[in-house]
Short mmCIF file of C-alpha atoms in Angstrom, two decimals:
data_model
loop_
_atom_site.label_atom_id
_atom_site.label_comp_id
_atom_site.label_asym_id
_atom_site.label_seq_id
_atom_site.Cartn_x
_atom_site.Cartn_y
_atom_site.Cartn_z
CA UNK A 1 -92.56 -44.15 17.18
CA UNK A 2 -90.77 -46.02 14.30
CA UNK A 3 -89.84 -42.58 12.76
CA UNK A 4 -88.40 -41.38 16.11
CA UNK A 5 -86.29 -44.48 16.50
CA UNK A 6 -84.96 -44.11 13.03
CA UNK A 7 -83.83 -40.55 13.69
CA UNK A 8 -82.04 -41.71 16.87
CA UNK A 9 -80.14 -44.38 15.01
CA UNK A 10 -78.98 -41.84 12.39
CA UNK A 11 -77.78 -39.34 14.99
CA UNK A 12 -75.71 -42.06 16.77
CA UNK A 13 -74.12 -42.99 13.36
CA UNK A 14 -73.07 -39.41 12.65
CA UNK A 15 -71.50 -39.03 16.16
CA UNK A 16 -69.44 -42.19 15.72
CA UNK A 17 -68.17 -40.94 12.28
CA UNK A 18 -67.13 -37.53 13.69
CA UNK A 19 -65.11 -39.30 16.43
CA UNK A 20 -63.18 -41.48 14.02
CA UNK A 21 -62.20 -38.65 11.68
CA UNK A 22 -59.67 -36.88 13.91
CA UNK A 23 -57.96 -40.23 14.53
CA UNK A 24 -57.37 -40.73 10.83
CA UNK A 25 -56.05 -37.12 10.52
CA UNK A 26 -53.66 -37.62 13.44
CA UNK A 27 -52.34 -40.79 11.89
CA UNK A 28 -51.65 -39.08 8.58
CA UNK A 29 -50.01 -36.01 10.13
CA UNK A 30 -47.66 -37.93 12.38
CA UNK A 31 -45.42 -39.38 9.59
CA UNK A 32 -45.14 -35.83 8.14
CA UNK A 33 -43.69 -34.49 11.34
CA UNK A 34 -41.18 -37.28 11.61
CA UNK A 35 -40.21 -36.87 7.98
CA UNK A 36 -39.55 -33.09 8.59
CA UNK A 37 -37.34 -33.86 11.56
CA UNK A 38 -35.25 -36.21 9.46
CA UNK A 39 -34.90 -33.73 6.67
CA UNK A 40 -33.69 -31.11 9.16
CA UNK A 41 -31.11 -33.46 10.66
CA UNK A 42 -29.72 -34.60 7.37
CA UNK A 43 -28.37 -31.29 6.05
CA UNK A 44 -26.80 -30.51 9.38
CA UNK A 45 -24.66 -33.61 9.19
CA UNK A 46 -23.74 -33.16 5.51
CA UNK A 47 -22.64 -29.53 6.03
CA UNK A 48 -19.34 -30.58 7.50
CA UNK A 49 -18.60 -33.52 5.17
CA UNK A 50 -17.49 -33.97 1.57
CA UNK A 51 -18.04 -37.08 -0.48
CA UNK A 52 -15.67 -37.90 -3.38
CA UNK A 53 -15.44 -41.25 -5.01
CA UNK A 54 -12.04 -43.06 -4.97
CA UNK A 55 -11.85 -42.65 -8.79
CA UNK A 56 -12.37 -38.89 -8.50
CA UNK A 57 -9.80 -38.78 -5.73
CA UNK A 58 -7.30 -40.40 -7.98
CA UNK A 59 -7.94 -37.95 -10.80
CA UNK A 60 -7.68 -34.96 -8.53
CA UNK A 61 -4.35 -36.20 -6.95
CA UNK A 62 -5.86 -36.39 -3.39
CA UNK A 63 -3.37 -38.06 -0.97
CA UNK A 64 -4.05 -38.82 2.66
CA UNK A 65 -1.32 -39.03 5.35
CA UNK A 66 -1.32 -39.39 9.00
CA UNK A 67 -0.74 -36.24 11.16
CA UNK A 68 2.59 -36.87 12.86
CA UNK A 69 5.00 -35.22 15.35
CA UNK A 70 8.18 -34.22 13.39
CA UNK A 71 11.24 -32.12 14.47
CA UNK A 72 10.50 -28.52 13.49
CA UNK A 73 12.60 -25.45 13.83
CA UNK A 74 11.40 -23.26 16.74
CA UNK A 75 10.61 -19.66 16.00
CA UNK A 76 10.78 -16.53 18.06
CA UNK A 77 7.42 -14.76 17.63
CA UNK A 78 6.96 -11.05 18.24
CA UNK A 79 4.68 -8.30 17.07
CA UNK A 80 5.51 -5.44 14.77
CA UNK A 81 4.11 -2.66 12.55
CA UNK A 82 4.61 -1.59 8.95
CA UNK A 83 6.79 1.46 8.61
CA UNK A 84 8.29 3.44 5.62
CA UNK A 85 11.97 3.11 4.80
CA UNK A 86 13.79 6.29 5.86
CA UNK A 87 15.55 6.78 2.54
CA UNK A 88 12.33 6.51 0.59
CA UNK A 89 10.69 9.57 2.20
CA UNK A 90 10.74 12.95 0.43
CA UNK A 91 10.09 16.20 2.47
CA UNK A 92 8.64 18.59 -0.08
CA UNK A 93 9.06 22.30 0.50
CA UNK A 94 8.14 25.37 -1.63
CA UNK A 95 11.03 26.75 -3.73
CA UNK A 96 10.45 30.27 -2.39
CA UNK A 97 8.12 32.40 -0.26
CA UNK A 98 4.67 32.52 -1.57
CA UNK A 99 0.89 31.97 -1.16
CA UNK A 100 -0.77 28.64 -1.87
CA UNK A 101 -3.42 29.01 -4.47
CA UNK A 102 -4.45 25.32 -4.72
CA UNK A 103 -3.70 22.05 -2.82
CA UNK A 104 -4.52 19.18 -5.18
CA UNK A 105 -3.84 16.14 -2.87
CA UNK A 106 -4.66 14.88 0.67
CA UNK A 107 -3.03 12.42 3.11
CA UNK A 108 -3.20 8.94 1.83
CA UNK A 109 -3.39 9.80 -1.85
CA UNK A 110 -1.15 7.90 -4.24
CA UNK A 111 0.65 10.19 -6.73
CA UNK A 112 2.83 9.62 -9.72
CA UNK A 113 6.18 11.08 -10.64
CA UNK A 114 6.00 14.85 -11.42
CA UNK A 115 2.32 15.02 -10.48
CA UNK A 116 1.30 18.57 -9.36
CA UNK A 117 0.63 18.62 -5.61
CA UNK A 118 0.00 22.37 -5.18
CA UNK A 119 0.07 25.68 -7.03
CA UNK A 120 2.03 28.45 -5.46
CA UNK A 121 1.77 32.17 -6.08
CA UNK A 122 5.46 32.74 -6.05
CA UNK A 123 6.10 36.12 -4.48
CA UNK A 124 9.78 35.85 -4.98
CA UNK A 125 9.37 34.82 -8.60
CA UNK A 126 7.19 37.83 -9.18
CA UNK A 127 9.84 40.11 -7.88
CA UNK A 128 12.61 38.42 -9.92
CA UNK A 129 10.36 38.58 -12.99
CA UNK A 130 10.02 42.36 -12.55
CA UNK A 131 13.85 42.68 -12.05
CA UNK A 132 14.33 40.59 -15.18
CA UNK A 133 12.11 42.75 -17.31
CA UNK A 134 13.72 45.94 -15.92
CA UNK A 135 17.17 44.57 -16.61
CA UNK A 136 16.25 43.84 -20.20
CA UNK A 137 14.89 47.31 -20.69
CA UNK A 138 18.06 48.75 -19.29
CA UNK A 139 20.12 46.53 -21.60
CA UNK A 140 18.21 47.85 -24.58
CA UNK A 141 18.89 51.46 -23.45
CA UNK A 142 22.56 50.75 -23.04
CA UNK A 143 22.73 49.26 -26.58
CA UNK A 144 21.07 52.37 -28.04
CA UNK A 145 23.57 54.56 -26.22
CA UNK A 146 26.43 52.38 -27.43
CA UNK A 147 25.29 52.71 -31.03
CA UNK A 148 25.20 56.50 -30.76
CA UNK A 149 28.68 56.50 -29.05
CA UNK A 150 30.10 54.31 -31.80
CA UNK A 151 28.96 56.93 -34.40
CA UNK A 152 30.54 59.79 -32.29
CA UNK A 153 33.83 57.85 -32.01
CA UNK A 154 33.89 57.42 -35.81
CA UNK A 155 33.33 61.14 -36.34
CA UNK A 156 36.09 62.16 -33.89
CA UNK A 157 38.49 59.75 -35.53
CA UNK A 158 37.96 61.32 -38.99
CA UNK A 159 38.20 64.85 -37.69
CA UNK A 160 41.41 64.03 -35.78
CA UNK A 161 42.91 62.51 -38.93
CA UNK A 162 42.45 65.75 -41.00
CA UNK A 163 43.37 67.98 -38.10
CA UNK A 164 39.95 69.43 -37.60
CA UNK A 165 39.65 68.18 -33.94
CA UNK A 166 42.25 67.35 -31.31
CA UNK A 167 43.29 63.67 -30.89
CA UNK A 168 42.27 63.91 -27.26
CA UNK A 169 38.56 64.15 -28.18
CA UNK A 170 38.84 61.00 -30.16
CA UNK A 171 40.54 59.15 -27.32
CA UNK A 172 38.01 60.27 -24.80
CA UNK A 173 35.02 59.17 -26.94
CA UNK A 174 36.69 55.83 -27.57
CA UNK A 175 37.08 55.26 -23.77
CA UNK A 176 33.39 56.07 -23.28
CA UNK A 177 32.52 53.48 -25.91
CA UNK A 178 34.57 50.79 -24.19
CA UNK A 179 32.86 51.63 -20.83
CA UNK A 180 29.45 51.25 -22.36
CA UNK A 181 30.46 47.91 -23.84
CA UNK A 182 31.61 46.73 -20.36
CA UNK A 183 28.33 47.87 -18.95
CA UNK A 184 26.34 45.98 -21.55
CA UNK A 185 28.30 42.74 -20.82
CA UNK A 186 27.61 43.21 -17.02
CA UNK A 187 23.90 43.72 -17.73
CA UNK A 188 23.77 40.59 -19.86
CA UNK A 189 25.27 38.66 -17.06
CA UNK A 190 22.67 39.95 -14.62
CA UNK A 191 19.91 39.02 -17.01
CA UNK A 192 21.31 35.50 -17.38
CA UNK A 193 21.35 35.01 -13.58
CA UNK A 194 17.81 36.21 -13.29
CA UNK A 195 16.66 33.99 -16.14
CA UNK A 196 18.20 31.05 -14.44
CA UNK A 197 16.29 31.80 -11.17
CA UNK A 198 13.05 32.09 -13.13
CA UNK A 199 13.57 28.76 -14.89
CA UNK A 200 13.87 27.12 -11.48
CA UNK A 201 10.40 28.42 -10.65
CA UNK A 202 9.09 27.10 -14.06
CA UNK A 203 8.84 30.52 -15.71
CA UNK A 204 10.19 30.93 -19.21
CA UNK A 205 13.09 33.11 -20.20
CA UNK A 206 10.82 35.78 -21.60
CA UNK A 207 9.60 36.54 -18.06
CA UNK A 208 6.01 37.08 -19.31
CA UNK A 209 4.44 33.98 -17.68
CA UNK A 210 2.44 34.42 -14.49
CA UNK A 211 4.51 33.91 -11.33
CA UNK A 212 2.68 30.73 -10.43
CA UNK A 213 4.91 27.75 -9.49
CA UNK A 214 3.71 24.14 -9.62
CA UNK A 215 5.00 22.02 -6.63
CA UNK A 216 5.44 18.53 -7.98
CA UNK A 217 6.17 15.05 -6.67
CA UNK A 218 9.76 13.93 -7.13
CA UNK A 219 8.71 10.24 -7.43
CA UNK A 220 5.70 8.00 -7.22
CA UNK A 221 4.37 7.24 -3.72
CA UNK A 222 1.83 7.98 -1.04
CA UNK A 223 1.26 11.28 0.82
CA UNK A 224 1.84 10.48 4.45
CA UNK A 225 1.92 13.94 5.90
CA UNK A 226 0.63 17.37 4.80
CA UNK A 227 0.77 20.82 6.26
CA UNK A 228 -0.74 22.93 3.49
CA UNK A 229 -4.04 24.62 2.91
CA UNK A 230 -5.11 27.07 0.16
CA UNK A 231 -4.46 30.63 1.06
CA UNK A 232 -1.50 29.91 3.37
CA UNK A 233 1.47 32.16 3.03
CA UNK A 234 4.51 29.93 3.39
CA UNK A 235 8.23 30.35 3.60
CA UNK A 236 10.86 28.34 1.57
CA UNK A 237 11.93 26.25 4.52
CA UNK A 238 8.43 25.04 5.58
CA UNK A 239 7.63 21.36 4.87
CA UNK A 240 4.34 21.09 2.96
CA UNK A 241 4.24 17.37 2.09
CA UNK A 242 5.92 14.12 3.12
CA UNK A 243 5.92 11.58 0.29
CA UNK A 244 6.87 7.95 0.84
CA UNK A 245 7.67 5.30 -1.74
CA UNK A 246 6.04 2.16 -0.32
CA UNK A 247 7.18 -0.35 -2.96
CA UNK A 248 9.49 -1.70 -0.22
CA UNK A 249 8.65 -1.24 3.46
CA UNK A 250 9.94 -2.14 6.86
CA UNK A 251 8.12 -4.34 9.29
CA UNK A 252 9.51 -3.05 12.54
CA UNK A 253 9.32 -5.64 15.30
CA UNK A 254 9.99 -5.04 19.07
CA UNK A 255 12.27 -7.87 20.38
CA UNK A 256 12.89 -8.34 24.08
CA UNK A 257 16.41 -7.86 25.24
CA UNK A 258 16.72 -11.51 26.38
CA UNK A 259 15.84 -12.74 22.87
CA UNK A 260 18.12 -10.49 20.86
CA UNK A 261 20.79 -13.17 20.61
CA UNK A 262 18.45 -15.18 18.41
CA UNK A 263 18.20 -12.42 15.77
CA UNK A 264 20.88 -11.39 13.31
CA UNK A 265 21.16 -9.01 10.38
CA UNK A 266 20.32 -10.80 7.08
CA UNK A 267 18.16 -13.48 8.77
CA UNK A 268 14.95 -14.45 7.06
CA UNK A 269 11.71 -13.67 8.92
CA UNK A 270 8.15 -14.98 8.27
CA UNK A 271 5.45 -12.28 8.48
CA UNK A 272 1.74 -12.64 8.78
CA UNK A 273 -1.02 -9.99 9.03
CA UNK A 274 -4.49 -10.20 10.31
CA UNK A 275 -5.70 -8.37 7.24
CA UNK A 276 -4.57 -11.26 5.06
CA UNK A 277 -5.23 -14.51 6.99
CA UNK A 278 -3.43 -17.62 5.69
CA UNK A 279 -0.78 -15.63 3.71
CA UNK A 280 2.89 -15.63 4.75
CA UNK A 281 5.24 -12.90 3.60
CA UNK A 282 9.05 -13.15 3.70
CA UNK A 283 11.38 -10.39 4.93
CA UNK A 284 15.04 -10.02 5.73
CA UNK A 285 16.38 -8.44 8.82
CA UNK A 286 17.88 -5.05 7.65
CA UNK A 287 18.96 -3.55 11.01
CA UNK A 288 18.82 -4.17 14.74
CA UNK A 289 18.68 -1.02 16.84
CA UNK A 290 21.66 -0.28 19.20
CA UNK A 291 19.18 1.28 21.71
CA UNK A 292 17.12 -0.50 24.28
CA UNK A 293 13.80 0.99 25.28
CA UNK A 294 14.16 1.40 29.10
CA UNK A 295 10.43 1.06 29.64
CA UNK A 296 9.72 -2.10 27.63
CA UNK A 297 13.27 -3.59 27.50
CA UNK A 298 12.94 -4.14 23.74
CA UNK A 299 14.95 -3.18 20.67
CA UNK A 300 13.61 -2.36 17.26
CA UNK A 301 14.32 -4.91 14.64
CA UNK A 302 13.58 -3.84 11.10
CA UNK A 303 12.72 -6.42 8.43
CA UNK A 304 12.66 -5.32 4.80
CA UNK A 305 9.65 -6.59 2.86
CA UNK A 306 8.79 -6.10 -0.87
CA UNK A 307 5.37 -4.43 -1.28
CA UNK A 308 4.96 -3.94 -5.10
CA UNK A 309 1.15 -4.11 -5.02
CA UNK A 310 0.78 -1.69 -2.07
CA UNK A 311 -1.13 -4.13 0.11
CA UNK A 312 0.89 -3.32 3.16
CA UNK A 313 -0.35 -0.17 4.73
CA UNK A 314 1.59 2.01 7.13
CA UNK A 315 1.04 1.15 10.83
CA UNK A 316 -0.58 -2.28 10.00
CA UNK A 317 -0.05 -4.73 12.85
CA UNK A 318 1.94 -7.81 11.93
CA UNK A 319 3.24 -10.99 13.62
CA UNK A 320 6.97 -11.64 12.92
CA UNK A 321 8.62 -15.12 13.40
CA UNK A 322 12.37 -15.54 13.46
CA UNK A 323 13.73 -19.06 13.06
CA UNK A 324 16.07 -20.22 15.78
CA UNK A 325 18.66 -22.90 16.04
CA UNK A 326 16.41 -25.01 18.31
CA UNK A 327 14.30 -27.88 17.06
CA UNK A 328 11.41 -29.68 18.79
CA UNK A 329 9.04 -32.59 17.88
CA UNK A 330 5.70 -30.91 17.03
CA UNK A 331 2.45 -32.29 15.60
CA UNK A 332 2.31 -30.93 12.05
CA UNK A 333 0.90 -31.51 8.58
CA UNK A 334 2.10 -30.46 5.20
CA UNK A 335 1.42 -26.78 4.63
CA UNK A 336 -0.83 -27.48 1.59
CA UNK A 337 -3.16 -29.46 3.86
CA UNK A 338 -4.27 -26.35 5.65
CA UNK A 339 -7.01 -24.45 3.76
CA UNK A 340 -9.00 -21.29 4.56
CA UNK A 341 -12.79 -21.56 4.70
CA UNK A 342 -14.90 -18.60 5.74
CA UNK A 343 -11.83 -16.97 7.14
CA UNK A 344 -10.86 -19.94 9.32
CA UNK A 345 -8.05 -22.54 9.01
CA UNK A 346 -9.32 -26.05 8.37
CA UNK A 347 -8.05 -29.50 7.30
CA UNK A 348 -9.91 -32.44 5.82
CA UNK A 349 -10.05 -35.72 7.81
CA UNK A 350 -10.85 -38.88 5.96
CA UNK A 351 -13.65 -40.70 7.77
CA UNK A 352 -14.32 -43.35 5.12
CA UNK A 353 -12.78 -44.32 1.73
CA UNK A 354 -15.10 -41.71 0.01
CA UNK A 355 -16.01 -39.33 2.82
CA UNK A 356 -13.99 -36.44 4.32
CA UNK A 357 -14.96 -34.30 7.31
CA UNK A 358 -14.05 -30.65 7.73
CA UNK A 359 -11.99 -29.89 10.86
CA UNK A 360 -11.25 -26.36 12.10
CA UNK A 361 -7.64 -26.12 13.48
CA UNK A 362 -5.50 -23.70 15.21
CA UNK A 363 -2.07 -23.39 13.46
CA UNK A 364 1.40 -22.39 14.70
CA UNK A 365 4.50 -21.77 12.88
CA UNK A 366 5.21 -22.84 9.25
CA UNK A 367 8.70 -24.20 8.54
CA UNK A 368 10.24 -26.29 5.83
CA UNK A 369 6.95 -27.08 4.07
CA UNK A 370 5.08 -28.14 7.20
CA UNK A 371 2.63 -26.28 9.46
CA UNK A 372 2.34 -26.81 13.15
CA UNK A 373 -1.16 -27.87 14.43
CA UNK A 374 -1.71 -26.50 17.88
CA UNK A 375 -5.30 -27.62 18.34
CA UNK A 376 -7.88 -29.56 16.32
CA UNK A 377 -6.05 -32.69 15.10
CA UNK A 378 -4.79 -35.67 17.00
CA UNK A 379 -1.49 -37.57 16.31
CA UNK A 380 -2.17 -40.29 13.66
CA UNK A 381 -5.44 -38.91 12.30
CA UNK A 382 -5.65 -39.28 8.42
CA UNK A 383 -5.38 -35.83 6.92
CA UNK A 384 -5.59 -34.85 3.25
CA UNK A 385 -1.97 -33.86 2.60
CA UNK A 386 -2.18 -33.29 -1.17
CA UNK A 387 -5.17 -32.09 -3.17
CA UNK A 388 -6.83 -30.33 -0.20
CA UNK A 389 -7.74 -27.51 -2.45
CA UNK A 390 -9.80 -29.87 -4.65
CA UNK A 391 -11.70 -31.16 -1.52
CA UNK A 392 -12.29 -27.52 -0.61
CA UNK A 393 -13.68 -26.87 -4.10
CA UNK A 394 -16.08 -29.75 -3.71
CA UNK A 395 -17.08 -28.32 -0.33
CA UNK A 396 -17.75 -24.91 -1.80
CA UNK A 397 -19.60 -26.42 -4.85
CA UNK A 398 -17.17 -24.76 -7.30
CA UNK A 399 -15.31 -27.72 -8.71
CA UNK A 400 -15.73 -31.48 -8.76
CA UNK A 401 -19.27 -30.94 -7.46
CA UNK A 402 -20.56 -33.84 -9.70
CA UNK A 403 -18.06 -36.34 -8.34
CA UNK A 404 -19.94 -36.70 -5.09
#
């Protein structure tokens, strides 16, 4: 009986231990779950803030000013497209009728000055080359005949002097010699003309080169149109390539009839493209069309823009802003305050002496060093006006990262 009682006491002890164990495990796991939640919340808040000590701000030239409504020049905003300048387009045609052996470029290719665009089996050059060789052979025959005639004239002269032959024979032979000399001069002139035509086709004066003509680019540019394929037989008047020099282009805007009074030739225009967000190009109004599109009631306004790096592509969409004489109080910040992060326009708002928050904004026009803020900032909010790039660098972890 005592043994049975002892076993029952041991069993009850084991049961009580097993019940207490899960409670201890639960108590130890709960803090871990709370700590994980805190860790997740902390990075989320820090992702939109930047911390820079006042000393680091001073070294980086960071200045904070309140966003304020200031009088800004109003702009007329329209859409446009990139177009080539008419005088910078070359329409390249073959020099003569022939068959295309090779076409070495395609639409969109950039080519250099004198680069070969195609090889032409010049049918006309082949015919001229044959005429040239035949004319040279005829000239050589005439020269041989002239040499024989000169000897005959000399013999007749001597015979006439001693009375062994009539004077008439001498005179007739001399006339024949002079006729041959005239024939030789005419043949030499024909050969010179044929030689000049051959040189135009790139064939040397000997006339022995193959009748293949290289069609070359007259200047450096971009092939914008092509109507050539190997094997085509083409005439001299057919346009094979259109080549455009895009170092300077037009941004052609469509301006409504009612707004034309705000645009004038020589006026400066601000141009932006979706392909290059945050960048502002400057152009000058080169021409205003005298024709109104009867469907859209707009006129074409061409703005000339420098394009030395070739970043502006034909038919790119652009937004064009023309300054007007009107001014209006508009919420704005210094243009340097607006930065681009992940393709979006942002400013930095100071939330404490050493902390800045990132604020996405929608911008409007830029004029006289200030940028209009359409949405995202309220009047009076402290915005980083100078040194915004330094704050951006800290945000991206590129510069001043150790100053946090």
